[in-house]
CSV table of C-alpha atoms in Angstrom, one decimal:
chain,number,residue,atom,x,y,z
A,18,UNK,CA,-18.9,-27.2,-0.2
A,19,UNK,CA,-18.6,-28.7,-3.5
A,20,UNK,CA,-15.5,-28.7,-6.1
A,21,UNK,CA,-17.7,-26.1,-8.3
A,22,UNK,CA,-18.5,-23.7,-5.8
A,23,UNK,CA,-14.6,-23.7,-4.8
A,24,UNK,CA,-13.4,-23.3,-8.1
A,25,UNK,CA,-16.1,-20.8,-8.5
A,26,UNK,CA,-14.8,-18.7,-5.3
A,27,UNK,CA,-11.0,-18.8,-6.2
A,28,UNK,CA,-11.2,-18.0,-9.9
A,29,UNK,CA,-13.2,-14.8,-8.8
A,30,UNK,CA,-11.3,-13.7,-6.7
A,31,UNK,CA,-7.8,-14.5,-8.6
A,32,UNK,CA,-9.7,-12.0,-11.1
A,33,UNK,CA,-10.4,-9.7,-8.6
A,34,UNK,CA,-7.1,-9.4,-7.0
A,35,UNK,CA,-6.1,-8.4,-11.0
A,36,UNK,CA,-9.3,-5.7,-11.1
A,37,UNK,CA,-7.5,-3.8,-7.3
A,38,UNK,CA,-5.5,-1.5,-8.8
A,39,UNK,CA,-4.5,0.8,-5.7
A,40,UNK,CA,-5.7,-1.8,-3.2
A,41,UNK,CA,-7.8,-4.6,-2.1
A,42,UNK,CA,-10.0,-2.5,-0.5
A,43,UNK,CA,-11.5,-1.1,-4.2
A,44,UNK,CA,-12.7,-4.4,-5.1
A,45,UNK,CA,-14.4,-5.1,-1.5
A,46,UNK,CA,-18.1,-4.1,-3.2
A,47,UNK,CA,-17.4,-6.7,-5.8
A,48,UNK,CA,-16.3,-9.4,-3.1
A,49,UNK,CA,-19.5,-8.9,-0.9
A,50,UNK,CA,-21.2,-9.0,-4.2
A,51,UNK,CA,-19.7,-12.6,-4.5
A,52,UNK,CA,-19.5,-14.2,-1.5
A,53,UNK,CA,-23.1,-12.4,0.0
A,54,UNK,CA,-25.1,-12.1,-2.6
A,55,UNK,CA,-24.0,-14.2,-5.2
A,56,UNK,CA,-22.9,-17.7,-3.3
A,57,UNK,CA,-24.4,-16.9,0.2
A,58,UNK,CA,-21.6,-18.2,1.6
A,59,UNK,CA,-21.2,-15.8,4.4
A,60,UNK,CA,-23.8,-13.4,5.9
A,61,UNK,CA,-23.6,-9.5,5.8
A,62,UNK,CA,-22.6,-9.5,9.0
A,63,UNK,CA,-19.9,-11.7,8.8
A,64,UNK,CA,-18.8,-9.9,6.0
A,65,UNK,CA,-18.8,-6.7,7.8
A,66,UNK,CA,-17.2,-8.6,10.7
A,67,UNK,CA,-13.9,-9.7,8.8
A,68,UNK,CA,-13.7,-6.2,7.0
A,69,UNK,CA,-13.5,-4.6,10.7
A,70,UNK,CA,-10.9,-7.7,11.9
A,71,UNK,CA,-9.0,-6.4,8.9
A,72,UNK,CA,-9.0,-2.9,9.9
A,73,UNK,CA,-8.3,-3.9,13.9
A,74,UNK,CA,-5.0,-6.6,13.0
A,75,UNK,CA,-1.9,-5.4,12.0
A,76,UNK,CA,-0.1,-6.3,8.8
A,77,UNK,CA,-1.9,-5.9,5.0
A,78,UNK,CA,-5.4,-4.9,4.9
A,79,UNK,CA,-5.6,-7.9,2.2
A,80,UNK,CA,-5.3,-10.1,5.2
A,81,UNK,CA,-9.5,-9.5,5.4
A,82,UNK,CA,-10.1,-12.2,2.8
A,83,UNK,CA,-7.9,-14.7,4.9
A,84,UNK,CA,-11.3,-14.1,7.3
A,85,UNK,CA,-13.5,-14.9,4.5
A,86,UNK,CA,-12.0,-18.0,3.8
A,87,UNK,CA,-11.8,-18.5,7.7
A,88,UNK,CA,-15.7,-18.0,7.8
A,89,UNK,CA,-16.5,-20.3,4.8
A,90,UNK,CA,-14.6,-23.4,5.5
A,91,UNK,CA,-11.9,-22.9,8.6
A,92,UNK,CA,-8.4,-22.8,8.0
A,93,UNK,CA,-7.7,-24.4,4.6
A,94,UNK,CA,-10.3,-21.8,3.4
A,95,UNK,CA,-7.7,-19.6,4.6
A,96,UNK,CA,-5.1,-20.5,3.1
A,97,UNK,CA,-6.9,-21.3,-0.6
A,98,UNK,CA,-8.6,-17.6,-0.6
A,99,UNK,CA,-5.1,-16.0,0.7
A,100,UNK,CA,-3.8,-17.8,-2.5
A,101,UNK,CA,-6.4,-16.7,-4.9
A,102,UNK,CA,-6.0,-13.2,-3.6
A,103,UNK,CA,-2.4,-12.9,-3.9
A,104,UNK,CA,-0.3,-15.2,-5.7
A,105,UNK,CA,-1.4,-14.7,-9.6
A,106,UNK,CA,-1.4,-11.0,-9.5
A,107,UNK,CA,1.9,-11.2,-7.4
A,108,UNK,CA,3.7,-13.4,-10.3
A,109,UNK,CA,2.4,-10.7,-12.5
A,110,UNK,CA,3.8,-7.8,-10.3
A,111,UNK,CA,7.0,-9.7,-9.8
A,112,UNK,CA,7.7,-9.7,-13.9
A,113,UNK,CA,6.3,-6.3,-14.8
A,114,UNK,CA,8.8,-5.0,-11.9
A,115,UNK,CA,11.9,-6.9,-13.4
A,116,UNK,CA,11.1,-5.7,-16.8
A,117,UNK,CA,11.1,-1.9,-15.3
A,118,UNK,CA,14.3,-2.7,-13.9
A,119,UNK,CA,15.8,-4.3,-16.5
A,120,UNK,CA,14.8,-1.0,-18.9
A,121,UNK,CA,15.5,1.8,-16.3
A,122,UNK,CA,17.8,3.4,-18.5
A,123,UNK,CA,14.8,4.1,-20.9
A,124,UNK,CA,13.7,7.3,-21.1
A,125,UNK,CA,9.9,6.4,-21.3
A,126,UNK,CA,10.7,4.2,-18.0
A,127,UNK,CA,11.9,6.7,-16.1
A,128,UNK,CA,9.4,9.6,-17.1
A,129,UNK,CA,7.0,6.3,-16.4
A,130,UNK,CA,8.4,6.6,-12.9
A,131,UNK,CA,9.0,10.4,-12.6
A,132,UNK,CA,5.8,11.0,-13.9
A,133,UNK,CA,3.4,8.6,-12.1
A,134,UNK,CA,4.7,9.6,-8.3
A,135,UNK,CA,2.8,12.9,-8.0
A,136,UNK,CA,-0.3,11.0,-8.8
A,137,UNK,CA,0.6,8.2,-6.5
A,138,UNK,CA,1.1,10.5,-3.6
A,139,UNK,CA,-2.5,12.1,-4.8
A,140,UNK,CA,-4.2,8.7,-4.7
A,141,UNK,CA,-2.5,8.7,-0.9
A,142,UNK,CA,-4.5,12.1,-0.4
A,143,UNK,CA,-7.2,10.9,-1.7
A,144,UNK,CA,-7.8,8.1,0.3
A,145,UNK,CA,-6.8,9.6,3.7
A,146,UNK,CA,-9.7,12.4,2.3
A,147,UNK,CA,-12.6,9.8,1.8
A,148,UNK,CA,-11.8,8.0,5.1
A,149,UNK,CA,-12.1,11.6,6.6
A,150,UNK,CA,-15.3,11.8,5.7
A,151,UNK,CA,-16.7,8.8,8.2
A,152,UNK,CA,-15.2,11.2,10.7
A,153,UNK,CA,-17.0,14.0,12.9
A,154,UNK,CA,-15.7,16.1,15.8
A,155,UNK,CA,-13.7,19.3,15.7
A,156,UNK,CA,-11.3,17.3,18.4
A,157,UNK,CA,-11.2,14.2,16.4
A,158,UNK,CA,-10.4,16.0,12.8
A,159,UNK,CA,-7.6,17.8,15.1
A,160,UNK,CA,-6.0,14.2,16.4
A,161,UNK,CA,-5.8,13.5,12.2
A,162,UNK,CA,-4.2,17.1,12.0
A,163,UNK,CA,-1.2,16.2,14.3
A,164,UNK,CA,-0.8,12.7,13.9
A,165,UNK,CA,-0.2,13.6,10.2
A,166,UNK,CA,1.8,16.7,11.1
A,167,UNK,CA,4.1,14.2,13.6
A,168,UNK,CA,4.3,11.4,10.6
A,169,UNK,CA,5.6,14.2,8.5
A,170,UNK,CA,8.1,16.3,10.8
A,171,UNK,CA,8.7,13.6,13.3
A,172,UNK,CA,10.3,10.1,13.8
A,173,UNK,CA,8.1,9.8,16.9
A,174,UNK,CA,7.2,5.5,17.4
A,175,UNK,CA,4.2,4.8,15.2
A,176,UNK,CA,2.9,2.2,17.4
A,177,UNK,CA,2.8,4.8,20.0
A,178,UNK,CA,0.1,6.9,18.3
A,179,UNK,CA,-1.5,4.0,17.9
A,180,UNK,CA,-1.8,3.6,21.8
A,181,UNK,CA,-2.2,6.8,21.8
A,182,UNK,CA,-5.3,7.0,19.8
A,183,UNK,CA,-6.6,3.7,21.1
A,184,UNK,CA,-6.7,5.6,24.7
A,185,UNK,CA,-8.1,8.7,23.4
A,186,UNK,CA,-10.6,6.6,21.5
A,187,UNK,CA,-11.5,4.2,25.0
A,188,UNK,CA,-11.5,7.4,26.8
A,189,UNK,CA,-14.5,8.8,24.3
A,190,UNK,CA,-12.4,11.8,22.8
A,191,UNK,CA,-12.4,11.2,19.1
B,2,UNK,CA,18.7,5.9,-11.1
B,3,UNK,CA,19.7,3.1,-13.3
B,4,UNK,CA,23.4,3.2,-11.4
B,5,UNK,CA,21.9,1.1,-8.0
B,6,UNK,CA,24.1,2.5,-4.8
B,7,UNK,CA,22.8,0.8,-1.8
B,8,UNK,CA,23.9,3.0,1.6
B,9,UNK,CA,23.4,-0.3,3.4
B,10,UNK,CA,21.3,-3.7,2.4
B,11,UNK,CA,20.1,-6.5,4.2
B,12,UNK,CA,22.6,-8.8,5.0
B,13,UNK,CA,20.6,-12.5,4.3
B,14,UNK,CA,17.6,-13.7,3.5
B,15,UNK,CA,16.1,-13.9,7.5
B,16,UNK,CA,16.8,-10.3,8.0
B,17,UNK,CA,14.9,-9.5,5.2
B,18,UNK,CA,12.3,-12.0,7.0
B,19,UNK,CA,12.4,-10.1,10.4
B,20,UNK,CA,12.4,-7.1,8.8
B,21,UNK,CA,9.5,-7.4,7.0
B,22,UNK,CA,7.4,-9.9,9.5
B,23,UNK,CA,8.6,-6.2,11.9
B,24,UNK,CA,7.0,-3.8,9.6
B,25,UNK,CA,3.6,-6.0,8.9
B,26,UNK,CA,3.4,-6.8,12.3
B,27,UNK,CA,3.6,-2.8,13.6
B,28,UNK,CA,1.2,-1.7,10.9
B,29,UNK,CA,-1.9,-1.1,12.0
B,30,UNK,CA,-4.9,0.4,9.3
B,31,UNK,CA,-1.3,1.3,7.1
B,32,UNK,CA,1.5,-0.6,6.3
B,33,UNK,CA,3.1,1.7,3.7
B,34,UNK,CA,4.0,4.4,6.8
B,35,UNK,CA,5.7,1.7,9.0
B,36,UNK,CA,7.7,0.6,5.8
B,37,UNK,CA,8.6,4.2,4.9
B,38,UNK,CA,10.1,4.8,8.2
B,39,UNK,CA,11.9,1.3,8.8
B,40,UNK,CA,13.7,0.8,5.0
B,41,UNK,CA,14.7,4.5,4.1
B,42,UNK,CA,14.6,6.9,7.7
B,43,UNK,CA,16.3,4.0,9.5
B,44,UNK,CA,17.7,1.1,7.7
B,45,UNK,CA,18.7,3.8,4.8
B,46,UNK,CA,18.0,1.1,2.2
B,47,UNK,CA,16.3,3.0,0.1
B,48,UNK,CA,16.5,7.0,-0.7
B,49,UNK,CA,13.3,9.0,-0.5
B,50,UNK,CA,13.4,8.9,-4.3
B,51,UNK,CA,13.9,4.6,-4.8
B,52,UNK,CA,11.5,4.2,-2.2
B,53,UNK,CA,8.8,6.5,-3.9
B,54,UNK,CA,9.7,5.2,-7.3
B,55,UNK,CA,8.9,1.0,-6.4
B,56,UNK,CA,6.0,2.2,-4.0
B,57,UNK,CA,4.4,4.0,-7.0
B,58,UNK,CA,4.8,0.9,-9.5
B,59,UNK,CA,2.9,-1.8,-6.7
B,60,UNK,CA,0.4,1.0,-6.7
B,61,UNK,CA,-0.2,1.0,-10.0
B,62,UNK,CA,0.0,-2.6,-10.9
B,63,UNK,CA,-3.1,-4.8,-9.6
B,64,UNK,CA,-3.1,-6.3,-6.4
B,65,UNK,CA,-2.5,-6.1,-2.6
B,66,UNK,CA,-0.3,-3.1,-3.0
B,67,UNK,CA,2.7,-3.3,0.1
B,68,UNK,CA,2.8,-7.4,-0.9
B,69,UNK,CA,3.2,-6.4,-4.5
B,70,UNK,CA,6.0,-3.7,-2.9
B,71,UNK,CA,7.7,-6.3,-0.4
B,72,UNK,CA,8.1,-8.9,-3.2
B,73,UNK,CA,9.8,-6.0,-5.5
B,74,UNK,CA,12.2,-5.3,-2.8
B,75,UNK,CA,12.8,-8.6,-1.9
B,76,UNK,CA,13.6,-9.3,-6.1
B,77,UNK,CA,15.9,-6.3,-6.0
B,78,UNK,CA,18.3,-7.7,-3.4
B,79,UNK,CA,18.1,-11.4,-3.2
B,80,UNK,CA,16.4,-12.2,-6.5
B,81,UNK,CA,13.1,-14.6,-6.7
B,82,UNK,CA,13.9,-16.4,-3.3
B,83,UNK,CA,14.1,-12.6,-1.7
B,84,UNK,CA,10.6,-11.8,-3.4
B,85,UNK,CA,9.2,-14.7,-1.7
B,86,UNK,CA,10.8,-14.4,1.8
B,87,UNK,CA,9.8,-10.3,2.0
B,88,UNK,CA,6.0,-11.5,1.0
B,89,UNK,CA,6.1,-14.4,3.2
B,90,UNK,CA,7.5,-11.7,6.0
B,91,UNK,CA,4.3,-9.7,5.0
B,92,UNK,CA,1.9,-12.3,5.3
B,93,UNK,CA,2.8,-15.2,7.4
B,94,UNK,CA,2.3,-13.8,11.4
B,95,UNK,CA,-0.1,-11.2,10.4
B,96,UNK,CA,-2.1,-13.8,9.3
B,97,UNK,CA,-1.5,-16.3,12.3
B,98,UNK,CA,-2.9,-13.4,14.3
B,99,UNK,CA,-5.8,-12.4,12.3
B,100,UNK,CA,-7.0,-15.5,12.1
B,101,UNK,CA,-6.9,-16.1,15.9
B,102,UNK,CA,-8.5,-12.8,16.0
B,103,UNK,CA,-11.7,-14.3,13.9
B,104,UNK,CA,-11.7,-17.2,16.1
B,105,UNK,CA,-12.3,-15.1,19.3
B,106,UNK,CA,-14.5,-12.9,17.4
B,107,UNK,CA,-17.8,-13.4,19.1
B,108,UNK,CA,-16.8,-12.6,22.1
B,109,UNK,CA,-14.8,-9.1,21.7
B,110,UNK,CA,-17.2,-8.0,19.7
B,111,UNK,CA,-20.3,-6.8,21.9
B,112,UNK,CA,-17.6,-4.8,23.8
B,113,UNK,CA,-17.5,-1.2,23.5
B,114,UNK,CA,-14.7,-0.2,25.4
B,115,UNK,CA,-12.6,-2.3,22.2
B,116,UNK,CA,-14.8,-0.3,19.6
B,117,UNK,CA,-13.7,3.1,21.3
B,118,UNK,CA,-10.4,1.9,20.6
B,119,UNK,CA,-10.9,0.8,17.2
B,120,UNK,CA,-12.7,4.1,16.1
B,121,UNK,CA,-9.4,5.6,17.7
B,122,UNK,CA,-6.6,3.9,15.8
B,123,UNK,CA,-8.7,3.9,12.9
B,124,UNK,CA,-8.2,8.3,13.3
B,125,UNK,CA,-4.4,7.5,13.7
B,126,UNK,CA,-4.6,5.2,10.8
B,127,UNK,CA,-6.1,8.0,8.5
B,128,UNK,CA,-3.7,10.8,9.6
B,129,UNK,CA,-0.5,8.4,9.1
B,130,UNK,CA,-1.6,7.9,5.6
B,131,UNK,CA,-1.3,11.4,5.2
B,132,UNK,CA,1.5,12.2,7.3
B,133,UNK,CA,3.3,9.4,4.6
B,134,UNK,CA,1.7,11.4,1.6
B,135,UNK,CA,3.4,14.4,3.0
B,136,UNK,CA,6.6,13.0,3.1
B,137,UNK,CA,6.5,11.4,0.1
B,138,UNK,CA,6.4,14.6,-1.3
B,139,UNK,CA,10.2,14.9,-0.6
B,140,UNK,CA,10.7,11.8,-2.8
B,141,UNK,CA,8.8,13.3,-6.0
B,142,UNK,CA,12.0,14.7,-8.4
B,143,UNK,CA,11.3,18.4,-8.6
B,144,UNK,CA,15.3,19.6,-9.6
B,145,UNK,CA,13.5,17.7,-12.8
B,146,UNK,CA,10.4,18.3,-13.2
B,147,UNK,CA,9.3,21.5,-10.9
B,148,UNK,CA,6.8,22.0,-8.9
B,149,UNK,CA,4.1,23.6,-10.8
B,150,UNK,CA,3.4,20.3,-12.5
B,151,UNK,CA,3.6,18.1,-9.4
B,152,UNK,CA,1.6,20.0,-7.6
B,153,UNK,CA,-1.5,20.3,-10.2
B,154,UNK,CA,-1.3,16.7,-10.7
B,155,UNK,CA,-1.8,15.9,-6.8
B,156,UNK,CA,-4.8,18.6,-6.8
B,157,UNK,CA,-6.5,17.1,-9.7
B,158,UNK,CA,-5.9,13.2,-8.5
B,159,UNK,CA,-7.3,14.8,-5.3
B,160,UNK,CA,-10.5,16.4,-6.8
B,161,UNK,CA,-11.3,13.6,-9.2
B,162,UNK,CA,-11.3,11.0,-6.6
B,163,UNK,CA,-12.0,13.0,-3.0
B,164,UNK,CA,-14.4,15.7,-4.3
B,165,UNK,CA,-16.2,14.5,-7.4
B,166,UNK,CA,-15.7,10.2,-6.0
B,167,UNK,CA,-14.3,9.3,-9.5
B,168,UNK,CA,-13.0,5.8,-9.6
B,169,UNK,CA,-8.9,5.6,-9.0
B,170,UNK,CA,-8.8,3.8,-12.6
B,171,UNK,CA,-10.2,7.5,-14.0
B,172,UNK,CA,-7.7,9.3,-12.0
B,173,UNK,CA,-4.7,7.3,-12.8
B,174,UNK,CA,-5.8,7.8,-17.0
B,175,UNK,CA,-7.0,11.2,-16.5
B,176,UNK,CA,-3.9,12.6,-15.1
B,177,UNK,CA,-1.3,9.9,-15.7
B,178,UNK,CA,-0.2,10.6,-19.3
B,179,UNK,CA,-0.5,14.2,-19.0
B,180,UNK,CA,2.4,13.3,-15.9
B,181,UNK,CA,4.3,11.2,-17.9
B,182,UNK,CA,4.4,13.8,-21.2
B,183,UNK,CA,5.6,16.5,-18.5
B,184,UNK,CA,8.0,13.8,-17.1
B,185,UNK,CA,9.2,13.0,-20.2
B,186,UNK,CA,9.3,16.2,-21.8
B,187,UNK,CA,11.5,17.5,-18.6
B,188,UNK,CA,13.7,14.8,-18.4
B,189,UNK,CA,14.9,15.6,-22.0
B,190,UNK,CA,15.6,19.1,-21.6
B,191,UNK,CA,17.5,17.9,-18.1
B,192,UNK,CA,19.6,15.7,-19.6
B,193,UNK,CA,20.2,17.4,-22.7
B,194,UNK,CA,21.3,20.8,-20.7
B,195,UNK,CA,23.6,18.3,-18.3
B,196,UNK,CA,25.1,16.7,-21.6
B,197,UNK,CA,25.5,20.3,-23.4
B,198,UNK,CA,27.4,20.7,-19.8
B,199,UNK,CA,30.2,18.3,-20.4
């Protein structure tokens, strides 16, 4: 793979990582738009495959694009995407999170803060509501239902709803 | 808020390394509900309230969210070097296994009992994010603001981007200032009635 292409693929997606704003997943389209269409470096179903490995490993769901380097050029593609992805806008989060600190005992800072959680916790809604969607079943939209109600109420293990629901999911109920 | 009272901290930079490696390494399809439970229900770092407050900024700011929210953490107790041992906690094993994950991918994936299982944490995944909305909810300041407002924010964020599939950038700038005007606006009278108190 030459230089160009390289710089090509890291600049986009430093630029990217600055365009997810709620997530990594928002700017997926764009990446496929990239890395498929644009610089055929990885099929559709490779692309696909490393947005599922994502889904299926633990840790940030950012960890997808660590695939994508994985699929282009091994592990140092890896690494250099995993860069790209996370380091500028992390420099920029790091600052901006200083300077909020620093002024906390601003009054437009803390209405910032007091103001912007209800819409936070609406973007969590939201989210959980779209992924809804891709679901169908009376019995799997009650598994949501109480794994949401036991998050709430409960201090119940989270890796053991995750067992849980991987058994339920082997065993063909949801 | 501005007066920082930790209940308890980490004690040196590699607990704030295991700790973090812990909570990216038990969440599966959601990070944000394993950190929730691990640095305010049981480490008691954070109160609902702290916790809500930095998770809200690494929303908002660009980025992988929970790495933008690990490295504000780790600033707040051990400075830059704490910002970049809780991200390299985040990233570091998760990534070892991915990536031994997309090694072996060929050969996992034609097998359907592991897709039964996927489609089934994937349904856990989606109801912990809302099980952590709901509890969030405890974190939002209503002795401040109320509820009326809270609440009508959360339904329009929900409608804009759940019903009518807005993009989260309209959502945030349709409902954000009208927020932070209420915030503000509250927050004035608050402190004004505490000081008129004294």
């Amino acid at each position: 793979m030459s230089l160009v292409v390289w710089m090509t693929l890291l600049a986009n997606f430093a630029f990217l990582s600055f365009l997810a704003i709620g997530g990594v997943m928002a700017v997926a389209p764009d990446m496929h738009r990239l890395v498929v269409d644009g610089l055929s470096l990885v099929s559709n179903q490779e692309f696909l495959a490393a947005v599922t490995l994502g889904k299926l490993s633990p840790g940030p769901n950012a960890l997808f694009v660590a695939v994508l380097g994985y699929q282009i050029s091994g592990f140092s593609g890896a690494l250099l995407i995993m860069f790209a992805m996370i380091v500028p806008s992390a420099i920029f989060a790091f600052y901006v999170s200083r300077w909020r600190h620093r002024n906390s005992h601003r009054l437009s800072v803390q209405s910032f803060a007091i103001g912007s959680s209800p819409v936070v916790v609406g973007l969590l809604f939201s989210t959980a509501l779209i992924l809804m969607k891709g679901f169908s079943g009376i019995s799997t939209l009650i598994c949501l239902m109480l794994v949401a109600l036991i998050v709430w109420k409960t201090r119940l293990h989270l890796l053991l709803l995750m067992a849980i629901g991987a058994l339920l999911g082997v065993a063909g109920f949801v | 808020m501005s007066s920082k009272f930790f209940a308890s901290k980490p004690h040196n930079l590699s607990e704030l390394f295991y700790v973090f490696s812990l909570i990216a390494l038990q969440g599966f399809g959601g990070v944000i509900t394993v950190m929730q439970r691990m640095l305010v229900d049981q480490r008691k770092w954070f109160s609902q309230t702290e916790f809500l407050e930095m998770f809200t900024l690494s929303q908002i700011l660009p980025g992988p969210n929970v790495c933008n929210l690990a490295l504000m953490i780790g600033d707040r107790f051990f400075g830059a070097k704490g910002a970049v041992v809780a991200l390299s906690g985040m990233l570091i094993l998760p990534s070892v296994v991915i990536l031994i994950l997309a090694s072996s991918y060929e050969q996992v994936a034609v097998d359907s009992p592991l897709l039964g299982a996927i489609k089934g944490m994937s349904v856990v995944a989606v109801g912990m994010t809302l099980g952590t909305g709901l509890r969030l909810l405890s974190g939002i300041q209503t002795a401040i603001v109320g509820r009326l407002v809270p609440i009508l924010v959360i339904a329009s964020v929900v409608y804009m981007i759940g019903y009518l599939r807005l993009s989260i950038v309209w959502a945030v700038l349709g409902c954000g200032p009208f927020s932070y005007l209420w915030a503000r606006h509250a927050l004035q009278s608050y402190q004004d009635k505490k000081r008129s108190r004294l």
